[in-house]
Amino acid sequence: AQSVAQPEDQVNVAEGNPLTVKCTYSVSGNPYLFWYVQYPNRGLQFLLKYITGDNLVKGSYGFEAEFNKSQTSFHLKKPSALVSDSALYFCAVSSSDTGRRALTFGSGTRLQVQP
Amino acid sequence: KAGVTQTPRYLIKTRGQQVTLSCSPISGHRSVSWYQQTPGQGLQFLFEYFSETQRNKGNFPGRFSGRQFSNSRSEMNVSTLELGDSALYLCASSADNWGLAEAFFGQGTRLTVV
């Protein structure tokens, strides 16, 4: 079975500082990894994905993530946080072995950016 | 182009009733997935349809069912509602058949069972 762990329920960072939201995963087969963001009373918005290729993936709104196969991690990063980045962030995984559309989500990390 | 549209946005139902939720995917997307989001269980996969066929199903009881029409629109049905079915139900559509493209989510239908 595939699984995703987001070890931090909440991350607090000051505006202008770099941010990291952690994600580790477990799958059989090749992982397909995604980050989504959710604002209050809204659906999920896609940020970025890793399927294959370059381990550093760049996405929307200045976010990036690094795929680390040996550590089975896919941490989300941004060099300079904005107050408007405050939201709930989800890491998700599917794999080449299991149902490709069956995304397994982490529990979510609430990012709070203070002015 | 229009995003994923879910209707209705809010529903209040009584225990024992049944409910049908609707999802219109992005034009041209043939894969539609459904997820349940609750504070306790987080986001959980319900099922996925492609070209009117259910390809994947999550670990939910048979009270949860769905279907997809020839125009890719999808519905999910929950029968004999329980209090624990109160949740935000999210629909997502995707362009490809191989799981390589990102899923686009609707705003969800918030179901409250009383």
mmCIF file with all atom_site columns, C-alpha atoms in Angstrom:
data_model
loop_
_atom_site.group_PDB
_atom_site.id
_atom_site.type_symbol
_atom_site.label_atom_id
_atom_site.label_alt_id
_atom_site.label_comp_id
_atom_site.label_asym_id
_atom_site.label_entity_id
_atom_site.label_seq_id
_atom_site.pdbx_PDB_ins_code
_atom_site.Cartn_x
_atom_site.Cartn_y
_atom_site.Cartn_z
_atom_site.occupancy
_atom_site.B_iso_or_equiv
_atom_site.pdbx_formal_charge
_atom_site.auth_seq_id
_atom_site.auth_comp_id
_atom_site.auth_asym_id
_atom_site.auth_atom_id
_atom_site.pdbx_PDB_model_num
ATOM 1   C CA . ALA A 1 1   ? 0.000   0.000  0.000   1.00 0.00 ? 1   ALA A CA 1
ATOM 2   C CA . GLN A 1 2   ? 1.161   3.529  -0.681  1.00 0.00 ? 2   GLN A CA 1
ATOM 3   C CA . SER A 1 3   ? 1.356   6.173  2.007   1.00 0.00 ? 3   SER A CA 1
ATOM 4   C CA . VAL A 1 4   ? 2.393   9.775  2.557   1.00 0.00 ? 4   VAL A CA 1
ATOM 5   C CA . ALA A 1 5   ? 3.615   11.398 5.746   1.00 0.00 ? 5   ALA A CA 1
ATOM 6   C CA . GLN A 1 6   ? 3.602   15.106 6.447   1.00 0.00 ? 6   GLN A CA 1
ATOM 7   C CA . PRO A 1 7   ? 5.232   15.234 9.868   1.00 0.00 ? 7   PRO A CA 1
ATOM 8   C CA . GLU A 1 8   ? 4.343   18.831 10.714  1.00 0.00 ? 8   GLU A CA 1
ATOM 9   C CA . ASP A 1 9   ? 0.756   19.868 11.339  1.00 0.00 ? 9   ASP A CA 1
ATOM 10  C CA . GLN A 1 10  ? 1.754   23.515 11.118  1.00 0.00 ? 10  GLN A CA 1
ATOM 11  C CA . VAL A 1 11  ? 4.732   25.506 9.901   1.00 0.00 ? 11  VAL A CA 1
ATOM 12  C CA . ASN A 1 12  ? 5.226   29.099 10.937  1.00 0.00 ? 12  ASN A CA 1
ATOM 13  C CA . VAL A 1 13  ? 7.529   31.390 9.019   1.00 0.00 ? 13  VAL A CA 1
ATOM 14  C CA . ALA A 1 14  ? 8.079   35.140 8.793   1.00 0.00 ? 14  ALA A CA 1
ATOM 15  C CA . GLU A 1 15  ? 7.349   36.894 5.524   1.00 0.00 ? 15  GLU A CA 1
ATOM 16  C CA . GLY A 1 16  ? 10.448  37.093 3.362   1.00 0.00 ? 16  GLY A CA 1
ATOM 17  C CA . ASN A 1 17  ? 12.066  34.047 4.955   1.00 0.00 ? 17  ASN A CA 1
ATOM 18  C CA . PRO A 1 18  ? 12.489  30.727 3.159   1.00 0.00 ? 18  PRO A CA 1
ATOM 19  C CA . LEU A 1 19  ? 9.945   28.024 3.856   1.00 0.00 ? 19  LEU A CA 1
ATOM 20  C CA . THR A 1 20  ? 10.007  24.225 3.749   1.00 0.00 ? 20  THR A CA 1
ATOM 21  C CA . VAL A 1 21  ? 7.063   21.867 4.066   1.00 0.00 ? 21  VAL A CA 1
ATOM 22  C CA . LYS A 1 22  ? 8.135   18.267 4.516   1.00 0.00 ? 22  LYS A CA 1
ATOM 23  C CA . CYS A 1 23  ? 6.789   15.159 2.824   1.00 0.00 ? 23  CYS A CA 1
ATOM 24  C CA . THR A 1 24  ? 7.935   11.555 2.783   1.00 0.00 ? 24  THR A CA 1
ATOM 25  C CA . TYR A 1 25  ? 6.285   8.737  0.899   1.00 0.00 ? 25  TYR A CA 1
ATOM 26  C CA . SER A 1 26  ? 6.126   4.995  0.528   1.00 0.00 ? 26  SER A CA 1
ATOM 27  C CA . VAL A 1 27  ? 5.111   3.221  -2.682  1.00 0.00 ? 27  VAL A CA 1
ATOM 28  C CA . SER A 1 28  ? 5.926   0.157  -4.682  1.00 0.00 ? 28  SER A CA 1
ATOM 29  C CA . GLY A 1 29  ? 6.970   0.971  -8.186  1.00 0.00 ? 29  GLY A CA 1
ATOM 30  C CA . ASN A 1 30  ? 7.918   4.385  -9.448  1.00 0.00 ? 30  ASN A CA 1
ATOM 31  C CA . PRO A 1 31  ? 6.381   7.266  -7.500  1.00 0.00 ? 31  PRO A CA 1
ATOM 32  C CA . TYR A 1 32  ? 4.396   10.074 -9.041  1.00 0.00 ? 32  TYR A CA 1
ATOM 33  C CA . LEU A 1 33  ? 4.433   12.962 -6.564  1.00 0.00 ? 33  LEU A CA 1
ATOM 34  C CA . PHE A 1 34  ? 2.255   16.052 -6.338  1.00 0.00 ? 34  PHE A CA 1
ATOM 35  C CA . TRP A 1 35  ? 1.795   19.106 -4.159  1.00 0.00 ? 35  TRP A CA 1
ATOM 36  C CA . TYR A 1 36  ? -1.559  20.803 -3.800  1.00 0.00 ? 36  TYR A CA 1
ATOM 37  C CA . VAL A 1 37  ? -2.672  23.859 -1.830  1.00 0.00 ? 37  VAL A CA 1
ATOM 38  C CA . GLN A 1 38  ? -6.092  24.446 -0.316  1.00 0.00 ? 38  GLN A CA 1
ATOM 39  C CA . TYR A 1 39  ? -7.521  27.795 0.707   1.00 0.00 ? 39  TYR A CA 1
ATOM 40  C CA . PRO A 1 40  ? -10.521 28.012 3.091   1.00 0.00 ? 40  PRO A CA 1
ATOM 41  C CA . ASN A 1 41  ? -13.742 26.609 1.631   1.00 0.00 ? 41  ASN A CA 1
ATOM 42  C CA . ARG A 1 42  ? -12.037 25.869 -1.661  1.00 0.00 ? 42  ARG A CA 1
ATOM 43  C CA . GLY A 1 43  ? -10.936 22.809 -3.571  1.00 0.00 ? 43  GLY A CA 1
ATOM 44  C CA . LEU A 1 44  ? -7.330  21.867 -4.093  1.00 0.00 ? 44  LEU A CA 1
ATOM 45  C CA . GLN A 1 45  ? -5.078  23.797 -6.443  1.00 0.00 ? 45  GLN A CA 1
ATOM 46  C CA . PHE A 1 46  ? -2.190  22.076 -8.178  1.00 0.00 ? 46  PHE A CA 1
ATOM 47  C CA . LEU A 1 47  ? 1.279   23.452 -7.405  1.00 0.00 ? 47  LEU A CA 1
ATOM 48  C CA . LEU A 1 48  ? 3.778   21.053 -8.955  1.00 0.00 ? 48  LEU A CA 1
ATOM 49  C CA . LYS A 1 49  ? 4.536   17.438 -9.766  1.00 0.00 ? 49  LYS A CA 1
ATOM 50  C CA . TYR A 1 50  ? 7.392   15.007 -10.147 1.00 0.00 ? 50  TYR A CA 1
ATOM 51  C CA . ILE A 1 51  ? 7.001   12.190 -12.642 1.00 0.00 ? 51  ILE A CA 1
ATOM 52  C CA . THR A 1 52  ? 10.507  11.563 -13.896 1.00 0.00 ? 52  THR A CA 1
ATOM 53  C CA . GLY A 1 53  ? 13.646  13.458 -14.849 1.00 0.00 ? 53  GLY A CA 1
ATOM 54  C CA . ASP A 1 54  ? 15.215  16.370 -12.998 1.00 0.00 ? 54  ASP A CA 1
ATOM 55  C CA . ASN A 1 55  ? 14.948  15.969 -9.233  1.00 0.00 ? 55  ASN A CA 1
ATOM 56  C CA . LEU A 1 56  ? 14.290  19.690 -8.720  1.00 0.00 ? 56  LEU A CA 1
ATOM 57  C CA . VAL A 1 57  ? 10.814  20.604 -9.864  1.00 0.00 ? 57  VAL A CA 1
ATOM 58  C CA . LYS A 1 58  ? 9.590   24.170 -10.220 1.00 0.00 ? 58  LYS A CA 1
ATOM 59  C CA . GLY A 1 59  ? 5.927   25.000 -9.947  1.00 0.00 ? 59  GLY A CA 1
ATOM 60  C CA . SER A 1 60  ? 3.378   27.738 -9.547  1.00 0.00 ? 60  SER A CA 1
ATOM 61  C CA . TYR A 1 61  ? 3.745   30.879 -7.405  1.00 0.00 ? 61  TYR A CA 1
ATOM 62  C CA . GLY A 1 62  ? 7.515   30.435 -6.958  1.00 0.00 ? 62  GLY A CA 1
ATOM 63  C CA . PHE A 1 63  ? 7.296   27.051 -5.240  1.00 0.00 ? 63  PHE A CA 1
ATOM 64  C CA . GLU A 1 64  ? 9.711   24.226 -5.935  1.00 0.00 ? 64  GLU A CA 1
ATOM 65  C CA . ALA A 1 65  ? 10.246  20.725 -4.615  1.00 0.00 ? 65  ALA A CA 1
ATOM 66  C CA . GLU A 1 66  ? 13.136  18.312 -4.577  1.00 0.00 ? 66  GLU A CA 1
ATOM 67  C CA . PHE A 1 67  ? 12.663  14.618 -5.183  1.00 0.00 ? 67  PHE A CA 1
ATOM 68  C CA . ASN A 1 68  ? 15.059  12.501 -3.126  1.00 0.00 ? 68  ASN A CA 1
ATOM 69  C CA . LYS A 1 69  ? 14.735  8.832  -3.965  1.00 0.00 ? 69  LYS A CA 1
ATOM 70  C CA . SER A 1 70  ? 17.114  7.543  -1.294  1.00 0.00 ? 70  SER A CA 1
ATOM 71  C CA . GLN A 1 71  ? 15.268  9.424  1.455   1.00 0.00 ? 71  GLN A CA 1
ATOM 72  C CA . THR A 1 72  ? 11.858  8.915  -0.181  1.00 0.00 ? 72  THR A CA 1
ATOM 73  C CA . SER A 1 73  ? 11.147  12.591 0.304   1.00 0.00 ? 73  SER A CA 1
ATOM 74  C CA . PHE A 1 74  ? 9.568   15.359 -1.717  1.00 0.00 ? 74  PHE A CA 1
ATOM 75  C CA . HIS A 1 75  ? 9.855   18.540 0.341   1.00 0.00 ? 75  HIS A CA 1
ATOM 76  C CA . LEU A 1 76  ? 8.147   21.720 -0.824  1.00 0.00 ? 76  LEU A CA 1
ATOM 77  C CA . LYS A 1 77  ? 10.210  24.900 -0.710  1.00 0.00 ? 77  LYS A CA 1
ATOM 78  C CA . LYS A 1 78  ? 10.017  28.586 -1.476  1.00 0.00 ? 78  LYS A CA 1
ATOM 79  C CA . PRO A 1 79  ? 12.923  31.031 -1.178  1.00 0.00 ? 79  PRO A CA 1
ATOM 80  C CA . SER A 1 80  ? 10.855  33.948 0.152   1.00 0.00 ? 80  SER A CA 1
ATOM 81  C CA . ALA A 1 81  ? 7.460   33.438 1.817   1.00 0.00 ? 81  ALA A CA 1
ATOM 82  C CA . LEU A 1 82  ? 4.488   35.740 1.317   1.00 0.00 ? 82  LEU A CA 1
ATOM 83  C CA . VAL A 1 83  ? 1.584   36.286 3.688   1.00 0.00 ? 83  VAL A CA 1
ATOM 84  C CA . SER A 1 84  ? -0.682  35.156 0.862   1.00 0.00 ? 84  SER A CA 1
ATOM 85  C CA . ASP A 1 85  ? 1.047   31.743 0.923   1.00 0.00 ? 85  ASP A CA 1
ATOM 86  C CA . SER A 1 86  ? -0.756  30.987 4.192   1.00 0.00 ? 86  SER A CA 1
ATOM 87  C CA . ALA A 1 87  ? -2.912  27.952 3.444   1.00 0.00 ? 87  ALA A CA 1
ATOM 88  C CA . LEU A 1 88  ? -3.163  24.182 3.849   1.00 0.00 ? 88  LEU A CA 1
ATOM 89  C CA . TYR A 1 89  ? -0.662  22.181 1.808   1.00 0.00 ? 89  TYR A CA 1
ATOM 90  C CA . PHE A 1 90  ? -1.054  18.574 0.777   1.00 0.00 ? 90  PHE A CA 1
ATOM 91  C CA . CYS A 1 91  ? 1.500   16.165 -0.605  1.00 0.00 ? 91  CYS A CA 1
ATOM 92  C CA . ALA A 1 92  ? 0.108   13.281 -2.676  1.00 0.00 ? 92  ALA A CA 1
ATOM 93  C CA . VAL A 1 93  ? 1.482   10.168 -4.331  1.00 0.00 ? 93  VAL A CA 1
ATOM 94  C CA . SER A 1 94  ? 0.437   7.614  -6.870  1.00 0.00 ? 94  SER A CA 1
ATOM 95  C CA . SER A 1 95  ? 2.618   5.005  -8.517  1.00 0.00 ? 95  SER A CA 1
ATOM 96  C CA . SER A 1 96  ? 3.271   3.097  -11.665 1.00 0.00 ? 96  SER A CA 1
ATOM 97  C CA . ASP A 1 97  ? 2.191   -0.093 -9.884  1.00 0.00 ? 97  ASP A CA 1
ATOM 98  C CA . THR A 1 98  ? -1.105  0.829  -8.263  1.00 0.00 ? 98  THR A CA 1
ATOM 99  C CA . GLY A 1 99  ? -4.068  2.651  -9.724  1.00 0.00 ? 99  GLY A CA 1
ATOM 100 C CA . ARG A 1 100 ? -2.568  5.727  -11.218 1.00 0.00 ? 100 ARG A CA 1
ATOM 101 C CA . ARG A 1 101 ? -5.545  7.913  -10.470 1.00 0.00 ? 101 ARG A CA 1
ATOM 102 C CA . ALA A 1 102 ? -5.783  6.768  -6.874  1.00 0.00 ? 102 ALA A CA 1
ATOM 103 C CA . LEU A 1 103 ? -3.915  9.603  -5.230  1.00 0.00 ? 103 LEU A CA 1
ATOM 104 C CA . THR A 1 104 ? -2.957  9.031  -1.631  1.00 0.00 ? 104 THR A CA 1
ATOM 105 C CA . PHE A 1 105 ? -2.746  12.291 0.284   1.00 0.00 ? 105 PHE A CA 1
ATOM 106 C CA . GLY A 1 106 ? -0.812  13.254 3.355   1.00 0.00 ? 106 GLY A CA 1
ATOM 107 C CA . SER A 1 107 ? -2.623  14.712 6.346   1.00 0.00 ? 107 SER A CA 1
ATOM 108 C CA . GLY A 1 108 ? -1.787  18.249 5.322   1.00 0.00 ? 108 GLY A CA 1
ATOM 109 C CA . THR A 1 109 ? 0.434   20.974 6.741   1.00 0.00 ? 109 THR A CA 1
ATOM 110 C CA . ARG A 1 110 ? -0.932  24.375 7.616   1.00 0.00 ? 110 ARG A CA 1
ATOM 111 C CA . LEU A 1 111 ? 1.481   27.098 6.605   1.00 0.00 ? 111 LEU A CA 1
ATOM 112 C CA . GLN A 1 112 ? 1.211   30.350 8.526   1.00 0.00 ? 112 GLN A CA 1
ATOM 113 C CA . VAL A 1 113 ? 3.268   33.267 7.196   1.00 0.00 ? 113 VAL A CA 1
ATOM 114 C CA . GLN A 1 114 ? 3.506   36.157 9.621   1.00 0.00 ? 114 GLN A CA 1
ATOM 115 C CA . PRO A 1 115 ? 3.910   39.735 8.377   1.00 0.00 ? 115 PRO A CA 1
ATOM 116 C CA . LYS B 2 1   ? -11.805 27.438 -20.123 1.00 0.00 ? 1   LYS B CA 1
ATOM 117 C CA . ALA B 2 2   ? -14.189 26.524 -17.333 1.00 0.00 ? 2   ALA B CA 1
ATOM 118 C CA . GLY B 2 3   ? -12.864 24.545 -14.394 1.00 0.00 ? 3   GLY B CA 1
ATOM 119 C CA . VAL B 2 4   ? -14.360 21.548 -12.662 1.00 0.00 ? 4   VAL B CA 1
ATOM 120 C CA . THR B 2 5   ? -17.900 22.313 -11.558 1.00 0.00 ? 5   THR B CA 1
ATOM 121 C CA . GLN B 2 6   ? -19.551 20.574 -8.664  1.00 0.00 ? 6   GLN B CA 1
ATOM 122 C CA . THR B 2 7   ? -23.189 20.930 -7.723  1.00 0.00 ? 7   THR B CA 1
ATOM 123 C CA . PRO B 2 8   ? -24.660 21.597 -5.326  1.00 0.00 ? 8   PRO B CA 1
ATOM 124 C CA . ARG B 2 9   ? -22.113 23.423 -3.175  1.00 0.00 ? 9   ARG B CA 1
ATOM 125 C CA . TYR B 2 10  ? -23.932 22.687 0.062   1.00 0.00 ? 10  TYR B CA 1
ATOM 126 C CA . LEU B 2 11  ? -26.371 19.997 1.132   1.00 0.00 ? 11  LEU B CA 1
ATOM 127 C CA . ILE B 2 12  ? -28.098 19.136 4.366   1.00 0.00 ? 12  ILE B CA 1
ATOM 128 C CA . LYS B 2 13  ? -29.620 15.680 4.593   1.00 0.00 ? 13  LYS B CA 1
ATOM 129 C CA . THR B 2 14  ? -31.165 13.526 7.285   1.00 0.00 ? 14  THR B CA 1
ATOM 130 C CA . ARG B 2 15  ? -29.801 10.175 8.407   1.00 0.00 ? 15  ARG B CA 1
ATOM 131 C CA . GLY B 2 16  ? -31.151 7.364  6.270   1.00 0.00 ? 16  GLY B CA 1
ATOM 132 C CA . GLN B 2 17  ? -31.721 9.501  3.215   1.00 0.00 ? 17  GLN B CA 1
ATOM 133 C CA . GLN B 2 18  ? -29.756 9.238  0.013   1.00 0.00 ? 18  GLN B CA 1
ATOM 134 C CA . VAL B 2 19  ? -27.924 11.939 -1.892  1.00 0.00 ? 19  VAL B CA 1
ATOM 135 C CA . THR B 2 20  ? -26.563 12.478 -5.396  1.00 0.00 ? 20  THR B CA 1
ATOM 136 C CA . LEU B 2 21  ? -23.668 14.808 -6.124  1.00 0.00 ? 21  LEU B CA 1
ATOM 137 C CA . SER B 2 22  ? -22.740 16.002 -9.582  1.00 0.00 ? 22  SER B CA 1
ATOM 138 C CA . CYS B 2 23  ? -19.431 16.834 -11.221 1.00 0.00 ? 23  CYS B CA 1
ATOM 139 C CA . SER B 2 24  ? -18.745 18.368 -14.622 1.00 0.00 ? 24  SER B CA 1
ATOM 140 C CA . PRO B 2 25  ? -15.082 17.961 -15.590 1.00 0.00 ? 25  PRO B CA 1
ATOM 141 C CA . ILE B 2 26  ? -12.973 20.331 -17.597 1.00 0.00 ? 26  ILE B CA 1
ATOM 142 C CA . SER B 2 27  ? -13.853 20.061 -21.273 1.00 0.00 ? 27  SER B CA 1
ATOM 143 C CA . GLY B 2 28  ? -11.844 17.279 -22.898 1.00 0.00 ? 28  GLY B CA 1
ATOM 144 C CA . HIS B 2 29  ? -10.965 15.547 -19.621 1.00 0.00 ? 29  HIS B CA 1
ATOM 145 C CA . ARG B 2 30  ? -12.111 11.947 -19.547 1.00 0.00 ? 30  ARG B CA 1
ATOM 146 C CA . SER B 2 31  ? -10.836 10.896 -16.128 1.00 0.00 ? 31  SER B CA 1
ATOM 147 C CA . VAL B 2 32  ? -12.922 11.873 -13.115 1.00 0.00 ? 32  VAL B CA 1
ATOM 148 C CA . SER B 2 33  ? -12.036 10.999 -9.528  1.00 0.00 ? 33  SER B CA 1
ATOM 149 C CA . TRP B 2 34  ? -13.897 11.534 -6.282  1.00 0.00 ? 34  TRP B CA 1
ATOM 150 C CA . TYR B 2 35  ? -12.443 12.168 -2.820  1.00 0.00 ? 35  TYR B CA 1
ATOM 151 C CA . GLN B 2 36  ? -13.905 12.585 0.637   1.00 0.00 ? 36  GLN B CA 1
ATOM 152 C CA . GLN B 2 37  ? -12.336 15.143 2.957   1.00 0.00 ? 37  GLN B CA 1
ATOM 153 C CA . THR B 2 38  ? -13.013 15.086 6.692   1.00 0.00 ? 38  THR B CA 1
ATOM 154 C CA . PRO B 2 39  ? -11.117 16.616 9.630   1.00 0.00 ? 39  PRO B CA 1
ATOM 155 C CA . GLY B 2 40  ? -10.502 13.185 11.132  1.00 0.00 ? 40  GLY B CA 1
ATOM 156 C CA . GLN B 2 41  ? -9.600  11.078 8.097   1.00 0.00 ? 41  GLN B CA 1
ATOM 157 C CA . GLY B 2 42  ? -8.231  13.738 5.776   1.00 0.00 ? 42  GLY B CA 1
ATOM 158 C CA . LEU B 2 43  ? -8.513  13.232 2.028   1.00 0.00 ? 43  LEU B CA 1
ATOM 159 C CA . GLN B 2 44  ? -9.541  9.750  0.999   1.00 0.00 ? 44  GLN B CA 1
ATOM 160 C CA . PHE B 2 45  ? -9.955  8.347  -2.499  1.00 0.00 ? 45  PHE B CA 1
ATOM 161 C CA . LEU B 2 46  ? -13.439 7.104  -3.332  1.00 0.00 ? 46  LEU B CA 1
ATOM 162 C CA . PHE B 2 47  ? -13.331 6.047  -6.985  1.00 0.00 ? 47  PHE B CA 1
ATOM 163 C CA . GLU B 2 48  ? -12.166 6.981  -10.441 1.00 0.00 ? 48  GLU B CA 1
ATOM 164 C CA . TYR B 2 49  ? -13.920 6.765  -13.785 1.00 0.00 ? 49  TYR B CA 1
ATOM 165 C CA . PHE B 2 50  ? -12.568 6.860  -17.279 1.00 0.00 ? 50  PHE B CA 1
ATOM 166 C CA . SER B 2 51  ? -14.758 6.621  -20.365 1.00 0.00 ? 51  SER B CA 1
ATOM 167 C CA . GLU B 2 52  ? -17.777 5.543  -18.314 1.00 0.00 ? 52  GLU B CA 1
ATOM 168 C CA . THR B 2 53  ? -15.849 2.714  -16.624 1.00 0.00 ? 53  THR B CA 1
ATOM 169 C CA . GLN B 2 54  ? -14.873 2.591  -12.972 1.00 0.00 ? 54  GLN B CA 1
ATOM 170 C CA . ARG B 2 55  ? -11.159 1.843  -12.956 1.00 0.00 ? 55  ARG B CA 1
ATOM 171 C CA . ASN B 2 56  ? -10.273 2.232  -9.305  1.00 0.00 ? 56  ASN B CA 1
ATOM 172 C CA . LYS B 2 57  ? -12.186 2.110  -6.053  1.00 0.00 ? 57  LYS B CA 1
ATOM 173 C CA . GLY B 2 58  ? -11.157 3.091  -2.545  1.00 0.00 ? 58  GLY B CA 1
ATOM 174 C CA . ASN B 2 59  ? -12.060 1.421  0.740   1.00 0.00 ? 59  ASN B CA 1
ATOM 175 C CA . PHE B 2 60  ? -15.571 2.687  1.183   1.00 0.00 ? 60  PHE B CA 1
ATOM 176 C CA . PRO B 2 61  ? -18.745 0.702  1.814   1.00 0.00 ? 61  PRO B CA 1
ATOM 177 C CA . GLY B 2 62  ? -21.101 -0.180 -0.987  1.00 0.00 ? 62  GLY B CA 1
ATOM 178 C CA . ARG B 2 63  ? -23.393 2.674  0.040   1.00 0.00 ? 63  ARG B CA 1
ATOM 179 C CA . PHE B 2 64  ? -21.024 4.867  -1.953  1.00 0.00 ? 64  PHE B CA 1
ATOM 180 C CA . SER B 2 65  ? -21.432 4.486  -5.684  1.00 0.00 ? 65  SER B CA 1
ATOM 181 C CA . GLY B 2 66  ? -20.846 6.499  -8.781  1.00 0.00 ? 66  GLY B CA 1
ATOM 182 C CA . ARG B 2 67  ? -21.172 6.616  -12.499 1.00 0.00 ? 67  ARG B CA 1
ATOM 183 C CA . GLN B 2 68  ? -19.887 8.517  -15.483 1.00 0.00 ? 68  GLN B CA 1
ATOM 184 C CA . PHE B 2 69  ? -21.842 9.546  -18.522 1.00 0.00 ? 69  PHE B CA 1
ATOM 185 C CA . SER B 2 70  ? -20.770 9.634  -22.157 1.00 0.00 ? 70  SER B CA 1
ATOM 186 C CA . ASN B 2 71  ? -20.052 13.372 -21.884 1.00 0.00 ? 71  ASN B CA 1
ATOM 187 C CA . SER B 2 72  ? -17.642 12.592 -18.978 1.00 0.00 ? 72  SER B CA 1
ATOM 188 C CA . ARG B 2 73  ? -19.909 14.184 -16.382 1.00 0.00 ? 73  ARG B CA 1
ATOM 189 C CA . SER B 2 74  ? -19.996 12.126 -13.229 1.00 0.00 ? 74  SER B CA 1
ATOM 190 C CA . GLU B 2 75  ? -22.309 11.592 -10.323 1.00 0.00 ? 75  GLU B CA 1
ATOM 191 C CA . MET B 2 76  ? -21.757 9.964  -6.978  1.00 0.00 ? 76  MET B CA 1
ATOM 192 C CA . ASN B 2 77  ? -24.500 8.596  -4.798  1.00 0.00 ? 77  ASN B CA 1
ATOM 193 C CA . VAL B 2 78  ? -24.542 7.849  -1.119  1.00 0.00 ? 78  VAL B CA 1
ATOM 194 C CA . SER B 2 79  ? -27.426 5.792  0.167   1.00 0.00 ? 79  SER B CA 1
ATOM 195 C CA . THR B 2 80  ? -28.648 5.328  3.729   1.00 0.00 ? 80  THR B CA 1
ATOM 196 C CA . LEU B 2 81  ? -26.728 8.340  4.958   1.00 0.00 ? 81  LEU B CA 1
ATOM 197 C CA . GLU B 2 82  ? -24.925 8.188  8.279   1.00 0.00 ? 82  GLU B CA 1
ATOM 198 C CA . LEU B 2 83  ? -23.716 11.052 10.461  1.00 0.00 ? 83  LEU B CA 1
ATOM 199 C CA . GLY B 2 84  ? -20.147 10.069 9.608   1.00 0.00 ? 84  GLY B CA 1
ATOM 200 C CA . ASP B 2 85  ? -20.775 10.776 5.936   1.00 0.00 ? 85  ASP B CA 1
ATOM 201 C CA . SER B 2 86  ? -20.696 14.501 6.678   1.00 0.00 ? 86  SER B CA 1
ATOM 202 C CA . ALA B 2 87  ? -17.740 15.751 4.682   1.00 0.00 ? 87  ALA B CA 1
ATOM 203 C CA . LEU B 2 88  ? -16.487 17.832 1.807   1.00 0.00 ? 88  LEU B CA 1
ATOM 204 C CA . TYR B 2 89  ? -16.719 15.747 -1.352  1.00 0.00 ? 89  TYR B CA 1
ATOM 205 C CA . LEU B 2 90  ? -14.226 16.746 -4.003  1.00 0.00 ? 90  LEU B CA 1
ATOM 206 C CA . CYS B 2 91  ? -14.261 15.841 -7.648  1.00 0.00 ? 91  CYS B CA 1
ATOM 207 C CA . ALA B 2 92  ? -11.158 16.033 -9.823  1.00 0.00 ? 92  ALA B CA 1
ATOM 208 C CA . SER B 2 93  ? -10.652 15.679 -13.550 1.00 0.00 ? 93  SER B CA 1
ATOM 209 C CA . SER B 2 94  ? -7.564  14.922 -15.546 1.00 0.00 ? 94  SER B CA 1
ATOM 210 C CA . ALA B 2 95  ? -6.567  15.023 -19.175 1.00 0.00 ? 95  ALA B CA 1
ATOM 211 C CA . ASP B 2 96  ? -4.566  11.866 -19.519 1.00 0.00 ? 96  ASP B CA 1
ATOM 212 C CA . ASN B 2 97  ? -5.010  8.161  -19.147 1.00 0.00 ? 97  ASN B CA 1
ATOM 213 C CA . TRP B 2 98  ? -1.718  7.366  -17.479 1.00 0.00 ? 98  TRP B CA 1
ATOM 214 C CA . GLY B 2 99  ? -1.735  9.313  -14.221 1.00 0.00 ? 99  GLY B CA 1
ATOM 215 C CA . LEU B 2 100 ? 1.010   11.612 -15.378 1.00 0.00 ? 100 LEU B CA 1
ATOM 216 C CA . ALA B 2 101 ? -1.046  14.775 -15.648 1.00 0.00 ? 101 ALA B CA 1
ATOM 217 C CA . GLU B 2 102 ? -2.187  16.695 -12.627 1.00 0.00 ? 102 GLU B CA 1
ATOM 218 C CA . ALA B 2 103 ? -5.749  16.488 -11.409 1.00 0.00 ? 103 ALA B CA 1
ATOM 219 C CA . PHE B 2 104 ? -7.856  19.636 -11.326 1.00 0.00 ? 104 PHE B CA 1
ATOM 220 C CA . PHE B 2 105 ? -10.236 19.839 -8.413  1.00 0.00 ? 105 PHE B CA 1
ATOM 221 C CA . GLY B 2 106 ? -13.640 21.405 -8.087  1.00 0.00 ? 106 GLY B CA 1
ATOM 222 C CA . GLN B 2 107 ? -14.624 23.501 -5.086  1.00 0.00 ? 107 GLN B CA 1
ATOM 223 C CA . GLY B 2 108 ? -16.438 20.566 -3.572  1.00 0.00 ? 108 GLY B CA 1
ATOM 224 C CA . THR B 2 109 ? -19.852 19.783 -2.195  1.00 0.00 ? 109 THR B CA 1
ATOM 225 C CA . ARG B 2 110 ? -20.167 20.124 1.547   1.00 0.00 ? 110 ARG B CA 1
ATOM 226 C CA . LEU B 2 111 ? -22.580 17.490 2.809   1.00 0.00 ? 111 LEU B CA 1
ATOM 227 C CA . THR B 2 112 ? -23.988 17.724 6.309   1.00 0.00 ? 112 THR B CA 1
ATOM 228 C CA . VAL B 2 113 ? -25.955 14.784 7.662   1.00 0.00 ? 113 VAL B CA 1
ATOM 229 C CA . VAL B 2 114 ? -28.180 15.540 10.643  1.00 0.00 ? 114 VAL B CA 1
#
